[in-house]
């Protein structure tokens, strides 16, 4: 009788620790998934509301330039759908103007970086030292360590160029 009471009764629905853990993990995953879906829906709704508010907001640049000027939506005269379409077109132009301005700034940054690269390429001393390293490595293709003098001269020229660059930026 002592042996029978220590064992659980055999049944087809008996769960082991590993199956319970798997079930719990699946339950947690489903809850996390549903919570993430709920949060995603909330954020999407909030984003749509904010977009609507932004598109409905009057253009502050026009108002600051012409404070007494009214947009067609604010006028008391009935303008019909043409006025609303014109206002929407103005908003789109304003948005595209901002994106074009941002792209112009990015291109100017790229141009500045390219100019810096061109300055490095135009530096005759660096180019000469680089050429000497390349020539030495070609001549001593089996013994590249024999080019240590040329490499050191190249490093010195690059260091000089870096100091000049930092002097331009800092000073």
Coordinates of C-alpha atoms in Angstrom, one line a residue:
X1 CA 0.0 0.0 0.0
X2 CA 2.9 2.4 0.7
X3 CA 4.1 1.9 -2.9
X4 CA 0.8 2.7 -4.5
X5 CA 0.2 5.9 -2.5
X6 CA 3.6 7.4 -3.4
X7 CA 2.9 7.2 -7.2
X8 CA 0.4 9.5 -8.8
X9 CA -2.5 7.6 -10.4
X10 CA -1.8 7.0 -14.1
X11 CA -3.9 9.1 -16.4
X12 CA -4.0 10.1 -20.0
X13 CA -4.0 13.9 -19.1
X14 CA -1.0 13.7 -16.8
X15 CA 1.4 16.6 -17.5
X16 CA 5.1 16.5 -16.8
X17 CA 7.1 19.4 -15.7
X18 CA 8.5 20.0 -19.2
X19 CA 5.0 20.1 -20.8
X20 CA 3.8 22.4 -18.1
X21 CA 6.7 24.7 -18.7
X22 CA 6.1 24.6 -22.4
X23 CA 2.4 25.4 -21.9
X24 CA 3.3 28.3 -19.6
X25 CA 5.8 29.6 -22.2
X26 CA 3.2 29.4 -24.9
X27 CA 0.7 31.2 -22.7
X28 CA 3.2 34.0 -21.9
X29 CA 4.1 34.3 -25.6
X30 CA 0.4 34.7 -26.6
X31 CA -0.1 37.3 -23.9
X32 CA 3.0 39.3 -25.0
X33 CA 1.9 39.0 -28.6
X34 CA -1.6 40.3 -27.9
X35 CA -0.2 43.1 -25.7
X36 CA 2.2 44.1 -28.4
X37 CA -0.6 44.1 -31.0
X38 CA -2.7 46.3 -28.7
X39 CA 0.1 48.7 -28.2
X40 CA 0.8 48.8 -31.9
X41 CA -2.8 49.6 -32.6
X42 CA -2.7 52.3 -30.0
X43 CA 0.4 53.9 -31.5
X44 CA -1.0 53.7 -35.0
X45 CA -4.2 55.4 -33.9
X46 CA -2.2 58.1 -32.1
X47 CA 0.1 58.6 -35.1
X48 CA -3.0 59.0 -37.4
X49 CA -4.4 61.6 -34.9
X50 CA -1.2 63.5 -34.9
X51 CA -0.9 63.5 -38.6
X52 CA -4.4 64.8 -38.9
X53 CA -3.6 67.5 -36.4
X54 CA -0.5 68.5 -38.3
X55 CA -2.3 68.6 -41.6
X56 CA -5.1 70.6 -40.1
X57 CA -2.8 73.1 -38.4
X58 CA -2.5 76.5 -40.2
X59 CA 0.8 77.3 -41.8
X60 CA 2.8 79.3 -39.2
X61 CA 5.2 80.8 -41.8
X62 CA 2.5 82.4 -43.8
X63 CA 0.8 83.7 -40.7
X64 CA 4.0 85.2 -39.4
X65 CA 4.6 87.0 -42.7
X66 CA 1.0 88.1 -43.3
X67 CA -0.8 88.1 -39.9
X68 CA -4.0 89.5 -41.4
X69 CA -4.1 87.2 -44.4
X70 CA -6.6 84.4 -44.1
X71 CA -6.4 80.9 -45.6
X72 CA -9.3 79.8 -47.7
X73 CA -10.5 77.5 -44.9
X74 CA -10.7 80.5 -42.5
X75 CA -12.5 82.8 -44.9
X76 CA -16.2 83.6 -44.4
X77 CA -17.0 83.5 -48.1
X78 CA -18.0 80.1 -49.5
X79 CA -15.1 78.9 -51.6
X80 CA -16.1 75.4 -52.4
X81 CA -13.7 72.4 -52.8
X82 CA -11.2 74.4 -55.0
X83 CA -10.1 76.4 -52.0
X84 CA -9.6 73.4 -49.8
X85 CA -7.7 71.7 -52.6
X86 CA -5.5 74.8 -52.9
X87 CA -4.9 74.8 -49.2
X88 CA -3.9 71.1 -49.3
X89 CA -1.6 71.8 -52.2
X90 CA 0.1 74.6 -50.2
X91 CA 0.6 72.2 -47.3
X92 CA 2.1 69.6 -49.6
X93 CA 4.4 72.3 -51.1
X94 CA 5.5 73.3 -47.7
X95 CA 6.2 69.7 -46.7
X96 CA 8.1 69.1 -50.0
X97 CA 10.0 72.4 -49.4
X98 CA 11.1 71.2 -46.0
X99 CA 12.3 67.8 -47.4
X100 CA 14.1 69.5 -50.3
X101 CA 15.8 71.8 -47.8
X102 CA 16.9 68.8 -45.7
X103 CA 18.2 67.1 -48.8
X104 CA 20.2 70.2 -49.8
X105 CA 21.8 70.3 -46.4
X106 CA 22.8 66.6 -46.7
X107 CA 24.3 67.2 -50.1
X108 CA 26.2 70.2 -48.8
X109 CA 27.6 68.0 -46.0
X110 CA 28.7 65.4 -48.5
X111 CA 30.3 68.1 -50.6
X112 CA 32.3 69.4 -47.6
X113 CA 33.5 65.9 -46.9
X114 CA 34.5 65.4 -50.6
X115 CA 36.4 68.7 -50.5
X116 CA 38.4 67.4 -47.5
X117 CA 39.2 64.3 -49.4
X118 CA 40.3 66.3 -52.4
X119 CA 42.6 68.4 -50.1
X120 CA 44.2 65.2 -48.9
X121 CA 44.7 64.0 -52.5
X122 CA 46.0 67.4 -53.6
X123 CA 48.7 67.4 -50.8
X124 CA 51.9 66.8 -52.8
X125 CA 54.0 65.6 -49.8
X126 CA 51.5 62.9 -48.9
X127 CA 51.1 61.8 -52.5
X128 CA 54.9 61.6 -52.8
X129 CA 55.3 59.6 -49.6
X130 CA 52.5 57.3 -50.7
X131 CA 54.1 56.8 -54.1
X132 CA 57.4 55.9 -52.4
X133 CA 55.7 53.3 -50.2
X134 CA 54.0 51.8 -53.2
X135 CA 57.2 51.7 -55.3
X136 CA 59.2 50.2 -52.4
X137 CA 56.6 47.5 -51.9
X138 CA 56.7 46.7 -55.6
X139 CA 60.5 46.5 -55.7
X140 CA 60.6 44.5 -52.4
X141 CA 57.5 42.3 -53.0
X142 CA 59.1 39.4 -51.2
X143 CA 60.5 41.5 -48.3
X144 CA 57.9 44.2 -47.5
X145 CA 59.5 44.9 -44.1
X146 CA 62.4 46.6 -45.9
X147 CA 60.1 49.5 -46.6
X148 CA 59.8 50.7 -43.0
X149 CA 61.6 54.0 -43.8
X150 CA 59.1 54.9 -46.5
X151 CA 56.2 53.8 -44.3
X152 CA 57.5 56.0 -41.4
X153 CA 57.8 59.0 -43.8
X154 CA 54.3 58.4 -45.0
X155 CA 53.0 58.3 -41.4
X156 CA 54.8 61.6 -40.7
X157 CA 53.2 63.3 -43.7
X158 CA 49.7 62.0 -42.7
X159 CA 50.3 63.2 -39.2
X160 CA 51.3 66.6 -40.5
X161 CA 48.2 66.8 -42.6
X162 CA 46.0 65.8 -39.6
X163 CA 47.6 68.5 -37.5
X164 CA 46.9 71.1 -40.2
X165 CA 43.3 69.9 -40.5
X166 CA 42.8 70.1 -36.7
X167 CA 44.3 73.5 -36.7
X168 CA 41.7 74.7 -39.3
X169 CA 38.9 73.2 -37.3
X170 CA 39.9 74.2 -33.8
X171 CA 41.5 77.6 -34.7

